[in-house]
Amino acid sequence: MCFPRTWPAALVTDVARRLEAGGADELWVIEDCFYTAGPTLSAAALSVTERLTVGLGILPAVARTAAVTAMEIATLCALAPGRFLPGIGHGVQEWMGQMGVRPKSPLTALDEVTVAVTRLLAGETVSMDGRTVYLDNVKLDAPPAAAPPILLGVRGPKSLALAGRVGGGVVLAEPASPSYVRASVENAGSPDGFVVAAFSAFCVRADRKTAYEWTAPWLAGLLEEKNPALPALPFYDDLVRRYDELGVPGLVTMPTDWWLELGPIGTLDDAATHLDALEAAGVHHVGLFPDPEVEHGLPQLEHVLALANR
């Protein structure tokens, strides 16, 4: 399950405990500017659990120096060995500009940061004089005994290719359909041992129509903004045409197979079918995104646990 950025920070410990007690495997926390800090939420969740893996999607590459990012990751690994999965990404460039850290080349910045952090976590003494990263004989005092893979939260073909070259895997933002997962891994070069995490917009209701009515406005927004994950859908052209002609009501009534490809949306059985398809496409970790409003999203935790125990 994902912990939406709009949920109160203090709720993360309760959510983590409930997920672990109920048999779920993972909690993913989100760091978006200017909401809550990912390492802090991760530490809180890890400190109240013994088995739960916590993923962080994602740390913006330039919001911290590479050395501080490596320190944060190493500290979280020390708090809970083997239970922390870090993600690093470009960050929203408008937000980076607001903070005065927007790089001239986000791709180069992510490349340099990923390489530096990976080497520091491996225990190396690192010196770099790059366009974004400068390090002068920096070495972590306590690198993790087993460094986790650095997952890159990226979308475009060039960034996915970079993830395949210098990252340990990817974090794919919702809607990470099986079609989009396969295309992304292919763009990354399908390297051996490549770890794939996928976020999915999660909406389970008693009947499909109610779930589709709840989710259709969200899908309409993705179409309006030309979300880069959507063109991978095998029915993308038909989807665009249907929305242009019929609007949101046309999305509600689109074929069930389309909804099954888009996400864990519909009945509990529909959600399970989608998760099986993600696994078949090569996904190792799934973060189910509940509704951003706590009063609607928190009850979905019980559906997450039902899926975890199927």
PDB file of C-alpha atoms in Angstrom:
ATOM      1  CA  MET A   1       0.000   0.000   0.000  1.00  0.00           C
ATOM      2  CA  CYS A   2       1.099   3.576  -0.670  1.00  0.00           C
ATOM      3  CA  PHE A   3       0.820   6.281   1.965  1.00  0.00           C
ATOM      4  CA  PRO A   4      -0.607   9.276   0.061  1.00  0.00           C
ATOM      5  CA  ARG A   5       1.166  12.588   0.451  1.00  0.00           C
ATOM      6  CA  THR A   6      -2.100  14.196   1.616  1.00  0.00           C
ATOM      7  CA  TRP A   7      -2.549  11.931   4.640  1.00  0.00           C
ATOM      8  CA  PRO A   8      -1.484  13.275   8.060  1.00  0.00           C
ATOM      9  CA  ALA A   9       2.088  12.243   8.816  1.00  0.00           C
ATOM     10  CA  ALA A  10       1.191  10.919  12.259  1.00  0.00           C
ATOM     11  CA  LEU A  11      -1.028   8.291  10.642  1.00  0.00           C
ATOM     12  CA  VAL A  12       1.928   6.464   9.079  1.00  0.00           C
ATOM     13  CA  THR A  13       2.753   4.414  12.187  1.00  0.00           C
ATOM     14  CA  ASP A  14      -0.798   3.152  12.554  1.00  0.00           C
ATOM     15  CA  VAL A  15      -0.981   2.259   8.858  1.00  0.00           C
ATOM     16  CA  ALA A  16       2.374   0.443   9.051  1.00  0.00           C
ATOM     17  CA  ARG A  17       1.329  -1.556  12.106  1.00  0.00           C
ATOM     18  CA  ARG A  18      -2.014  -2.522  10.556  1.00  0.00           C
ATOM     19  CA  LEU A  19      -0.400  -3.608   7.304  1.00  0.00           C
ATOM     20  CA  GLU A  20       2.155  -5.764   9.073  1.00  0.00           C
ATOM     21  CA  ALA A  21      -0.367  -7.294  11.482  1.00  0.00           C
ATOM     22  CA  GLY A  22      -2.708  -8.047   8.608  1.00  0.00           C
ATOM     23  CA  GLY A  23      -0.151  -9.844   6.474  1.00  0.00           C
ATOM     24  CA  ALA A  24       0.792  -7.216   3.878  1.00  0.00           C
ATOM     25  CA  ASP A  25       4.393  -7.126   2.703  1.00  0.00           C
ATOM     26  CA  GLU A  26       5.150  -3.488   1.977  1.00  0.00           C
ATOM     27  CA  LEU A  27       4.361   0.151   2.629  1.00  0.00           C
ATOM     28  CA  TRP A  28       5.456   2.805   0.147  1.00  0.00           C
ATOM     29  CA  VAL A  29       5.843   6.402   1.288  1.00  0.00           C
ATOM     30  CA  ILE A  30       5.808   9.392  -1.029  1.00  0.00           C
ATOM     31  CA  GLU A  31       8.000  12.482  -1.007  1.00  0.00           C
ATOM     32  CA  ASP A  32       6.467  15.301  -3.015  1.00  0.00           C
ATOM     33  CA  CYS A  33       7.301  18.953  -2.500  1.00  0.00           C
ATOM     34  CA  PHE A  34       6.010  20.485  -0.304  1.00  0.00           C
ATOM     35  CA  TYR A  35       4.214  17.822   1.682  1.00  0.00           C
ATOM     36  CA  THR A  36       6.011  15.361   3.985  1.00  0.00           C
ATOM     37  CA  ALA A  37       9.613  14.145   4.020  1.00  0.00           C
ATOM     38  CA  GLY A  38      10.177  10.607   2.784  1.00  0.00           C
ATOM     39  CA  PRO A  39      13.083   9.560   5.033  1.00  0.00           C
ATOM     40  CA  THR A  40      11.214  10.718   8.146  1.00  0.00           C
ATOM     41  CA  LEU A  41       8.074   8.796   7.230  1.00  0.00           C
ATOM     42  CA  SER A  42      10.199   5.753   6.368  1.00  0.00           C
ATOM     43  CA  ALA A  43      11.995   5.837   9.707  1.00  0.00           C
ATOM     44  CA  ALA A  44       8.701   6.113  11.571  1.00  0.00           C
ATOM     45  CA  ALA A  45       7.193   3.142   9.721  1.00  0.00           C
ATOM     46  CA  LEU A  46      10.294   0.991  10.079  1.00  0.00           C
ATOM     47  CA  SER A  47      10.615   1.728  13.790  1.00  0.00           C
ATOM     48  CA  VAL A  48       7.172   0.301  14.643  1.00  0.00           C
ATOM     49  CA  THR A  49       7.398  -2.847  12.506  1.00  0.00           C
ATOM     50  CA  GLU A  50       9.597  -5.938  12.417  1.00  0.00           C
ATOM     51  CA  ARG A  51       8.818  -7.543   9.062  1.00  0.00           C
ATOM     52  CA  LEU A  52       7.324  -4.858   6.785  1.00  0.00           C
ATOM     53  CA  THR A  53       9.423  -3.572   3.890  1.00  0.00           C
ATOM     54  CA  VAL A  54       9.233   0.199   3.396  1.00  0.00           C
ATOM     55  CA  GLY A  55       9.832   1.699  -0.021  1.00  0.00           C
ATOM     56  CA  LEU A  56      10.476   5.376  -0.678  1.00  0.00           C
ATOM     57  CA  GLY A  57       9.284   6.741  -3.972  1.00  0.00           C
ATOM     58  CA  ILE A  58      11.027   9.031  -4.572  1.00  0.00           C
ATOM     59  CA  LEU A  59      13.791  11.301  -3.332  1.00  0.00           C
ATOM     60  CA  PRO A  60      14.347  14.138  -5.842  1.00  0.00           C
ATOM     61  CA  ALA A  61      17.964  13.826  -6.930  1.00  0.00           C
ATOM     62  CA  VAL A  62      18.951  17.450  -6.372  1.00  0.00           C
ATOM     63  CA  ALA A  63      16.879  18.291  -3.276  1.00  0.00           C
ATOM     64  CA  ARG A  64      19.747  16.974  -1.128  1.00  0.00           C
ATOM     65  CA  THR A  65      23.415  16.570  -1.902  1.00  0.00           C
ATOM     66  CA  ALA A  66      24.425  13.093  -3.018  1.00  0.00           C
ATOM     67  CA  ALA A  67      26.344  12.576   0.231  1.00  0.00           C
ATOM     68  CA  VAL A  68      23.329  13.446   2.386  1.00  0.00           C
ATOM     69  CA  THR A  69      21.080  11.194   0.290  1.00  0.00           C
ATOM     70  CA  ALA A  70      23.540   8.339   0.813  1.00  0.00           C
ATOM     71  CA  MET A  71      23.635   9.087   4.556  1.00  0.00           C
ATOM     72  CA  GLU A  72      19.844   9.007   4.758  1.00  0.00           C
ATOM     73  CA  ILE A  73      19.640   5.680   2.934  1.00  0.00           C
ATOM     74  CA  ALA A  74      22.445   4.114   4.962  1.00  0.00           C
ATOM     75  CA  THR A  75      20.819   5.207   8.213  1.00  0.00           C
ATOM     76  CA  LEU A  76      17.457   3.714   7.237  1.00  0.00           C
ATOM     77  CA  CYS A  77      19.186   0.482   6.214  1.00  0.00           C
ATOM     78  CA  ALA A  78      20.851   0.374   9.632  1.00  0.00           C
ATOM     79  CA  LEU A  79      17.511   0.894  11.391  1.00  0.00           C
ATOM     80  CA  ALA A  80      15.950  -2.035   9.536  1.00  0.00           C
ATOM     81  CA  PRO A  81      18.451  -4.179   7.610  1.00  0.00           C
ATOM     82  CA  GLY A  82      16.977  -5.602   4.435  1.00  0.00           C
ATOM     83  CA  ARG A  83      13.659  -3.779   4.843  1.00  0.00           C
ATOM     84  CA  PHE A  84      14.209  -0.484   3.033  1.00  0.00           C
ATOM     85  CA  LEU A  85      13.946   0.188  -0.713  1.00  0.00           C
ATOM     86  CA  PRO A  86      15.079   3.669  -1.812  1.00  0.00           C
ATOM     87  CA  GLY A  87      13.962   5.452  -4.950  1.00  0.00           C
ATOM     88  CA  ILE A  88      15.553   8.510  -6.541  1.00  0.00           C
ATOM     89  CA  GLY A  89      14.125  10.537  -9.419  1.00  0.00           C
ATOM     90  CA  HIS A  90      14.281  13.823 -11.275  1.00  0.00           C
ATOM     91  CA  GLY A  91      11.614  15.429  -9.125  1.00  0.00           C
ATOM     92  CA  VAL A  92       9.082  17.813 -10.622  1.00  0.00           C
ATOM     93  CA  GLN A  93      11.213  20.451 -12.272  1.00  0.00           C
ATOM     94  CA  GLU A  94       8.858  23.293 -11.355  1.00  0.00           C
ATOM     95  CA  TRP A  95       9.311  22.354  -7.694  1.00  0.00           C
ATOM     96  CA  MET A  96      13.073  22.147  -8.124  1.00  0.00           C
ATOM     97  CA  GLY A  97      12.974  25.654  -9.565  1.00  0.00           C
ATOM     98  CA  GLN A  98      10.986  26.911  -6.585  1.00  0.00           C
ATOM     99  CA  MET A  99      13.793  25.689  -4.328  1.00  0.00           C
ATOM    100  CA  GLY A 100      16.572  27.096  -6.483  1.00  0.00           C
ATOM    101  CA  VAL A 101      18.082  23.708  -7.342  1.00  0.00           C
ATOM    102  CA  ARG A 102      16.749  23.074 -10.839  1.00  0.00           C
ATOM    103  CA  PRO A 103      19.597  21.555 -12.864  1.00  0.00           C
ATOM    104  CA  LYS A 104      20.380  22.528 -16.438  1.00  0.00           C
ATOM    105  CA  SER A 105      20.232  18.847 -17.355  1.00  0.00           C
ATOM    106  CA  PRO A 106      17.966  16.711 -15.130  1.00  0.00           C
ATOM    107  CA  LEU A 107      19.240  13.588 -16.890  1.00  0.00           C
ATOM    108  CA  THR A 108      22.885  14.380 -16.147  1.00  0.00           C
ATOM    109  CA  ALA A 109      22.029  15.296 -12.556  1.00  0.00           C
ATOM    110  CA  LEU A 110      20.220  11.999 -11.960  1.00  0.00           C
ATOM    111  CA  ASP A 111      23.069  10.081 -13.577  1.00  0.00           C
ATOM    112  CA  GLU A 112      25.701  11.704 -11.359  1.00  0.00           C
ATOM    113  CA  VAL A 113      23.664  11.424  -8.168  1.00  0.00           C
ATOM    114  CA  THR A 114      22.790   7.776  -8.756  1.00  0.00           C
ATOM    115  CA  VAL A 115      26.394   6.817  -9.453  1.00  0.00           C
ATOM    116  CA  ALA A 116      27.664   8.746  -6.438  1.00  0.00           C
ATOM    117  CA  VAL A 117      25.076   7.345  -4.036  1.00  0.00           C
ATOM    118  CA  THR A 118      25.593   3.793  -5.291  1.00  0.00           C
ATOM    119  CA  ARG A 119      29.357   4.034  -4.796  1.00  0.00           C
ATOM    120  CA  LEU A 120      29.018   5.590  -1.340  1.00  0.00           C
ATOM    121  CA  LEU A 121      26.602   2.876  -0.212  1.00  0.00           C
ATOM    122  CA  ALA A 122      29.098   0.294  -1.452  1.00  0.00           C
ATOM    123  CA  GLY A 123      31.631   1.718   1.006  1.00  0.00           C
ATOM    124  CA  GLU A 124      33.867   3.432  -1.526  1.00  0.00           C
ATOM    125  CA  THR A 125      35.784   6.640  -0.999  1.00  0.00           C
ATOM    126  CA  VAL A 126      34.370   8.877  -3.694  1.00  0.00           C
ATOM    127  CA  SER A 127      35.683  11.974  -5.428  1.00  0.00           C
ATOM    128  CA  MET A 128      33.653  13.526  -8.217  1.00  0.00           C
ATOM    129  CA  ASP A 129      33.719  16.852  -9.997  1.00  0.00           C
ATOM    130  CA  GLY A 130      30.600  16.717 -12.132  1.00  0.00           C
ATOM    131  CA  ARG A 131      28.066  19.213 -13.371  1.00  0.00           C
ATOM    132  CA  THR A 132      25.840  18.548 -10.342  1.00  0.00           C
ATOM    133  CA  VAL A 133      27.798  16.393  -7.886  1.00  0.00           C
ATOM    134  CA  TYR A 134      31.014  17.451  -6.198  1.00  0.00           C
ATOM    135  CA  LEU A 135      32.624  15.112  -3.686  1.00  0.00           C
ATOM    136  CA  ASP A 136      36.146  15.321  -2.263  1.00  0.00           C
ATOM    137  CA  ASN A 137      37.273  11.995  -0.730  1.00  0.00           C
ATOM    138  CA  VAL A 138      33.878  11.300   0.841  1.00  0.00           C
ATOM    139  CA  LYS A 139      33.321   7.952   2.546  1.00  0.00           C
ATOM    140  CA  LEU A 140      30.386   6.848   4.688  1.00  0.00           C
ATOM    141  CA  ASP A 141      31.351   5.892   8.217  1.00  0.00           C
ATOM    142  CA  ALA A 142      28.840   3.044   8.259  1.00  0.00           C
ATOM    143  CA  PRO A 143      27.719   1.919   4.793  1.00  0.00           C
ATOM    144  CA  PRO A 144      25.085  -0.828   4.783  1.00  0.00           C
ATOM    145  CA  ALA A 145      26.331  -4.393   4.980  1.00  0.00           C
ATOM    146  CA  ALA A 146      24.097  -5.158   2.002  1.00  0.00           C
ATOM    147  CA  ALA A 147      23.215  -2.057   0.010  1.00  0.00           C
ATOM    148  CA  PRO A 148      19.694  -2.012  -1.463  1.00  0.00           C
ATOM    149  CA  PRO A 149      19.144  -1.440  -5.178  1.00  0.00           C
ATOM    150  CA  ILE A 150      18.653   2.195  -6.096  1.00  0.00           C
ATOM    151  CA  LEU A 151      15.352   2.383  -7.946  1.00  0.00           C
ATOM    152  CA  LEU A 152      14.927   5.306 -10.318  1.00  0.00           C
ATOM    153  CA  GLY A 153      11.513   6.936 -10.446  1.00  0.00           C
ATOM    154  CA  VAL A 154      11.497   7.887 -14.120  1.00  0.00           C
ATOM    155  CA  ARG A 155       9.232   7.823 -17.193  1.00  0.00           C
ATOM    156  CA  GLY A 156      10.802   8.957 -20.463  1.00  0.00           C
ATOM    157  CA  PRO A 157      12.797   6.666 -22.776  1.00  0.00           C
ATOM    158  CA  LYS A 158      16.125   8.409 -22.073  1.00  0.00           C
ATOM    159  CA  SER A 159      15.569   8.279 -18.318  1.00  0.00           C
ATOM    160  CA  LEU A 160      14.528   4.621 -18.464  1.00  0.00           C
ATOM    161  CA  ALA A 161      17.672   3.845 -20.465  1.00  0.00           C
ATOM    162  CA  LEU A 162      19.659   5.632 -17.748  1.00  0.00           C
ATOM    163  CA  ALA A 163      17.956   3.471 -15.096  1.00  0.00           C
ATOM    164  CA  GLY A 164      19.093   0.391 -16.972  1.00  0.00           C
ATOM    165  CA  ARG A 165      22.675   1.666 -17.083  1.00  0.00           C
ATOM    166  CA  VAL A 166      23.230   3.022 -13.581  1.00  0.00           C
ATOM    167  CA  GLY A 167      20.218   2.050 -11.444  1.00  0.00           C
ATOM    168  CA  GLY A 168      19.171  -1.142  -9.773  1.00  0.00           C
ATOM    169  CA  GLY A 169      15.604  -0.864 -11.041  1.00  0.00           C
ATOM    170  CA  VAL A 170      12.684   1.492 -11.510  1.00  0.00           C
ATOM    171  CA  VAL A 171       9.691   2.887  -9.666  1.00  0.00           C
ATOM    172  CA  LEU A 172       6.915   3.337 -12.225  1.00  0.00           C
ATOM    173  CA  ALA A 173       4.237   5.865 -11.341  1.00  0.00           C
ATOM    174  CA  GLU A 174       0.574   5.117 -11.721  1.00  0.00           C
ATOM    175  CA  PRO A 175      -1.020   4.083 -14.014  1.00  0.00           C
ATOM    176  CA  ALA A 176       1.619   1.366 -14.376  1.00  0.00           C
ATOM    177  CA  SER A 177      -0.304  -1.052 -16.575  1.00  0.00           C
ATOM    178  CA  PRO A 178       1.282  -4.389 -17.559  1.00  0.00           C
ATOM    179  CA  SER A 179       1.750  -2.986 -21.079  1.00  0.00           C
ATOM    180  CA  TYR A 180       3.571   0.058 -19.699  1.00  0.00           C
ATOM    181  CA  VAL A 181       5.718  -2.124 -17.434  1.00  0.00           C
ATOM    182  CA  ARG A 182       6.874  -4.265 -20.353  1.00  0.00           C
ATOM    183  CA  ALA A 183       7.625  -1.207 -22.490  1.00  0.00           C
ATOM    184  CA  SER A 184       9.538   0.453 -19.646  1.00  0.00           C
ATOM    185  CA  VAL A 185      11.715  -2.577 -18.947  1.00  0.00           C
ATOM    186  CA  GLU A 186      12.442  -2.833 -22.663  1.00  0.00           C
ATOM    187  CA  ASN A 187      13.440   0.845 -22.758  1.00  0.00           C
ATOM    188  CA  ALA A 188      15.749   0.171 -19.799  1.00  0.00           C
ATOM    189  CA  GLY A 189      17.468  -2.538 -21.806  1.00  0.00           C
ATOM    190  CA  SER A 190      16.061  -5.458 -19.775  1.00  0.00           C
ATOM    191  CA  PRO A 191      19.208  -5.783 -17.612  1.00  0.00           C
ATOM    192  CA  ASP A 192      19.685  -8.829 -15.400  1.00  0.00           C
ATOM    193  CA  GLY A 193      18.464  -8.419 -11.834  1.00  0.00           C
ATOM    194  CA  PHE A 194      16.513  -5.280 -12.677  1.00  0.00           C
ATOM    195  CA  VAL A 195      13.976  -4.570  -9.911  1.00  0.00           C
ATOM    196  CA  VAL A 196      10.578  -3.210 -10.933  1.00  0.00           C
ATOM    197  CA  ALA A 197       8.234  -1.430  -8.538  1.00  0.00           C
ATOM    198  CA  ALA A 198       4.877  -0.195  -9.802  1.00  0.00           C
ATOM    199  CA  PHE A 199       2.345   2.182  -8.298  1.00  0.00           C
ATOM    200  CA  SER A 200      -1.312   1.507  -9.053  1.00  0.00           C
ATOM    201  CA  ALA A 201      -4.394   3.650  -8.508  1.00  0.00           C
ATOM    202  CA  PHE A 202      -6.528   1.414  -6.292  1.00  0.00           C
ATOM    203  CA  CYS A 203     -10.306   1.484  -6.176  1.00  0.00           C
ATOM    204  CA  VAL A 204     -12.270  -1.552  -4.979  1.00  0.00           C
ATOM    205  CA  ARG A 205     -16.000  -1.272  -4.523  1.00  0.00           C
ATOM    206  CA  ALA A 206     -18.869  -3.750  -4.152  1.00  0.00           C
ATOM    207  CA  ASP A 207     -19.646  -3.493  -7.868  1.00  0.00           C
ATOM    208  CA  ARG A 208     -17.712  -2.465 -10.945  1.00  0.00           C
ATOM    209  CA  LYS A 209     -19.952   0.417 -11.952  1.00  0.00           C
ATOM    210  CA  THR A 210     -19.422   2.211  -8.648  1.00  0.00           C
ATOM    211  CA  ALA A 211     -15.646   1.744  -8.882  1.00  0.00           C
ATOM    212  CA  TYR A 212     -15.590   2.965 -12.487  1.00  0.00           C
ATOM    213  CA  GLU A 213     -17.689   6.027 -11.640  1.00  0.00           C
ATOM    214  CA  TRP A 214     -15.278   6.861  -8.820  1.00  0.00           C
ATOM    215  CA  THR A 215     -12.169   6.442 -10.974  1.00  0.00           C
ATOM    216  CA  ALA A 216     -13.273   7.814 -14.378  1.00  0.00           C
ATOM    217  CA  PRO A 217     -12.596  11.509 -13.520  1.00  0.00           C
ATOM    218  CA  TRP A 218      -9.040  10.556 -12.522  1.00  0.00           C
ATOM    219  CA  LEU A 219      -8.532   8.800 -15.855  1.00  0.00           C
ATOM    220  CA  ALA A 220      -9.975  11.794 -17.679  1.00  0.00           C
ATOM    221  CA  GLY A 221      -7.364  13.978 -15.994  1.00  0.00           C
ATOM    222  CA  LEU A 222      -4.599  11.662 -17.192  1.00  0.00           C
ATOM    223  CA  LEU A 223      -5.909  11.875 -20.739  1.00  0.00           C
ATOM    224  CA  GLU A 224      -6.126  15.667 -20.586  1.00  0.00           C
ATOM    225  CA  GLU A 225      -2.538  15.964 -19.385  1.00  0.00           C
ATOM    226  CA  LYS A 226      -1.335  13.359 -21.928  1.00  0.00           C
ATOM    227  CA  ASN A 227       0.147  11.122 -19.250  1.00  0.00           C
ATOM    228  CA  PRO A 228       3.204   9.360 -20.765  1.00  0.00           C
ATOM    229  CA  ALA A 229       2.186   5.948 -19.431  1.00  0.00           C
ATOM    230  CA  LEU A 230      -1.053   5.797 -21.399  1.00  0.00           C
ATOM    231  CA  PRO A 231       0.252   5.398 -25.003  1.00  0.00           C
ATOM    232  CA  ALA A 232       1.583   1.950 -24.079  1.00  0.00           C
ATOM    233  CA  LEU A 233      -1.998   0.722 -23.709  1.00  0.00           C
ATOM    234  CA  PRO A 234      -2.963  -1.510 -26.647  1.00  0.00           C
ATOM    235  CA  PHE A 235      -6.283   0.313 -26.895  1.00  0.00           C
ATOM    236  CA  TYR A 236      -4.915   3.847 -26.431  1.00  0.00           C
ATOM    237  CA  ASP A 237      -6.193   5.328 -29.703  1.00  0.00           C
ATOM    238  CA  ASP A 238      -9.659   3.911 -29.083  1.00  0.00           C
ATOM    239  CA  LEU A 239      -9.572   5.232 -25.518  1.00  0.00           C
ATOM    240  CA  VAL A 240      -8.717   8.756 -26.659  1.00  0.00           C
ATOM    241  CA  ARG A 241     -11.413   8.665 -29.316  1.00  0.00           C
ATOM    242  CA  ARG A 242     -13.986   7.391 -26.813  1.00  0.00           C
ATOM    243  CA  TYR A 243     -13.151  10.157 -24.344  1.00  0.00           C
ATOM    244  CA  ASP A 244     -13.241  12.839 -27.060  1.00  0.00           C
ATOM    245  CA  GLU A 245     -16.673  11.678 -28.178  1.00  0.00           C
ATOM    246  CA  LEU A 246     -18.338  10.681 -24.901  1.00  0.00           C
ATOM    247  CA  GLY A 247     -16.387  12.373 -22.092  1.00  0.00           C
ATOM    248  CA  VAL A 248     -16.265  10.955 -18.572  1.00  0.00           C
ATOM    249  CA  PRO A 249     -19.495   8.923 -18.973  1.00  0.00           C
ATOM    250  CA  GLY A 250     -17.835   7.130 -21.885  1.00  0.00           C
ATOM    251  CA  LEU A 251     -14.953   6.125 -19.631  1.00  0.00           C
ATOM    252  CA  VAL A 252     -17.337   4.711 -17.045  1.00  0.00           C
ATOM    253  CA  THR A 253     -18.870   2.412 -19.657  1.00  0.00           C
ATOM    254  CA  MET A 254     -15.695   1.380 -21.466  1.00  0.00           C
ATOM    255  CA  PRO A 255     -14.926  -2.367 -21.693  1.00  0.00           C
ATOM    256  CA  THR A 256     -14.038  -4.181 -18.487  1.00  0.00           C
ATOM    257  CA  ASP A 257     -10.859  -5.495 -20.105  1.00  0.00           C
ATOM    258  CA  TRP A 258      -9.638  -1.921 -20.480  1.00  0.00           C
ATOM    259  CA  TRP A 259     -10.179  -1.239 -16.800  1.00  0.00           C
ATOM    260  CA  LEU A 260      -8.418  -4.505 -15.874  1.00  0.00           C
ATOM    261  CA  GLU A 261      -5.376  -3.355 -17.851  1.00  0.00           C
ATOM    262  CA  LEU A 262      -5.368   0.131 -16.321  1.00  0.00           C
ATOM    263  CA  GLY A 263      -5.310  -0.792 -12.654  1.00  0.00           C
ATOM    264  CA  PRO A 264      -6.702  -2.700  -9.673  1.00  0.00           C
ATOM    265  CA  ILE A 265     -10.082  -1.092 -10.208  1.00  0.00           C
ATOM    266  CA  GLY A 266     -13.475  -2.752  -9.813  1.00  0.00           C
ATOM    267  CA  THR A 267     -14.224  -5.690  -7.548  1.00  0.00           C
ATOM    268  CA  LEU A 268     -11.696  -7.431  -5.314  1.00  0.00           C
ATOM    269  CA  ASP A 269     -11.445 -10.212  -7.911  1.00  0.00           C
ATOM    270  CA  ASP A 270     -10.725  -7.606 -10.597  1.00  0.00           C
ATOM    271  CA  ALA A 271      -7.933  -6.149  -8.473  1.00  0.00           C
ATOM    272  CA  ALA A 272      -6.431  -9.608  -7.980  1.00  0.00           C
ATOM    273  CA  THR A 273      -6.534 -10.221 -11.739  1.00  0.00           C
ATOM    274  CA  HIS A 274      -4.672  -6.962 -12.374  1.00  0.00           C
ATOM    275  CA  LEU A 275      -2.009  -7.808  -9.785  1.00  0.00           C
ATOM    276  CA  ASP A 276      -1.485 -11.214 -11.394  1.00  0.00           C
ATOM    277  CA  ALA A 277      -0.976  -9.466 -14.727  1.00  0.00           C
ATOM    278  CA  LEU A 278       1.584  -7.094 -13.198  1.00  0.00           C
ATOM    279  CA  GLU A 279       3.498 -10.021 -11.771  1.00  0.00           C
ATOM    280  CA  ALA A 280       3.452 -11.762 -15.139  1.00  0.00           C
ATOM    281  CA  ALA A 281       4.831  -8.557 -16.706  1.00  0.00           C
ATOM    282  CA  GLY A 282       7.820  -8.653 -14.350  1.00  0.00           C
ATOM    283  CA  VAL A 283       6.795  -6.464 -11.417  1.00  0.00           C
ATOM    284  CA  HIS A 284       8.440  -7.315  -8.075  1.00  0.00           C
ATOM    285  CA  HIS A 285       6.862  -4.675  -5.822  1.00  0.00           C
ATOM    286  CA  VAL A 286       3.412  -3.067  -6.025  1.00  0.00           C
ATOM    287  CA  GLY A 287       2.229   0.014  -4.182  1.00  0.00           C
ATOM    288  CA  LEU A 288      -1.558   0.316  -4.192  1.00  0.00           C
ATOM    289  CA  PHE A 289      -2.585   3.983  -4.104  1.00  0.00           C
ATOM    290  CA  PRO A 290      -5.803   4.529  -2.139  1.00  0.00           C
ATOM    291  CA  ASP A 291      -7.946   7.633  -2.363  1.00  0.00           C
ATOM    292  CA  PRO A 292      -6.024  10.789  -1.323  1.00  0.00           C
ATOM    293  CA  GLU A 293      -8.822  11.752   1.077  1.00  0.00           C
ATOM    294  CA  VAL A 294      -8.310   9.841   4.334  1.00  0.00           C
ATOM    295  CA  GLU A 295     -11.997   9.222   4.955  1.00  0.00           C
ATOM    296  CA  HIS A 296     -12.277   7.416   1.613  1.00  0.00           C
ATOM    297  CA  GLY A 297      -8.791   5.963   1.337  1.00  0.00           C
ATOM    298  CA  LEU A 298      -8.157   4.496   4.778  1.00  0.00           C
ATOM    299  CA  PRO A 299     -11.014   1.955   4.579  1.00  0.00           C
ATOM    300  CA  GLN A 300      -9.286   0.606   1.446  1.00  0.00           C
ATOM    301  CA  LEU A 301      -6.574  -0.777   3.740  1.00  0.00           C
ATOM    302  CA  GLU A 302      -8.859  -3.719   4.469  1.00  0.00           C
ATOM    303  CA  HIS A 303      -9.040  -4.481   0.739  1.00  0.00           C
ATOM    304  CA  VAL A 304      -5.230  -4.337   0.544  1.00  0.00           C
ATOM    305  CA  LEU A 305      -5.048  -6.908   3.337  1.00  0.00           C
ATOM    306  CA  ALA A 306      -7.629  -9.092   1.617  1.00  0.00           C
ATOM    307  CA  LEU A 307      -5.469  -9.119  -1.519  1.00  0.00           C
ATOM    308  CA  ALA A 308      -2.309  -9.783   0.489  1.00  0.00           C
ATOM    309  CA  ASN A 309      -3.867 -12.877   1.983  1.00  0.00           C
ATOM    310  CA  ARG A 310      -5.420 -14.403  -1.159  1.00  0.00           C
TER     311      ARG A 310
END
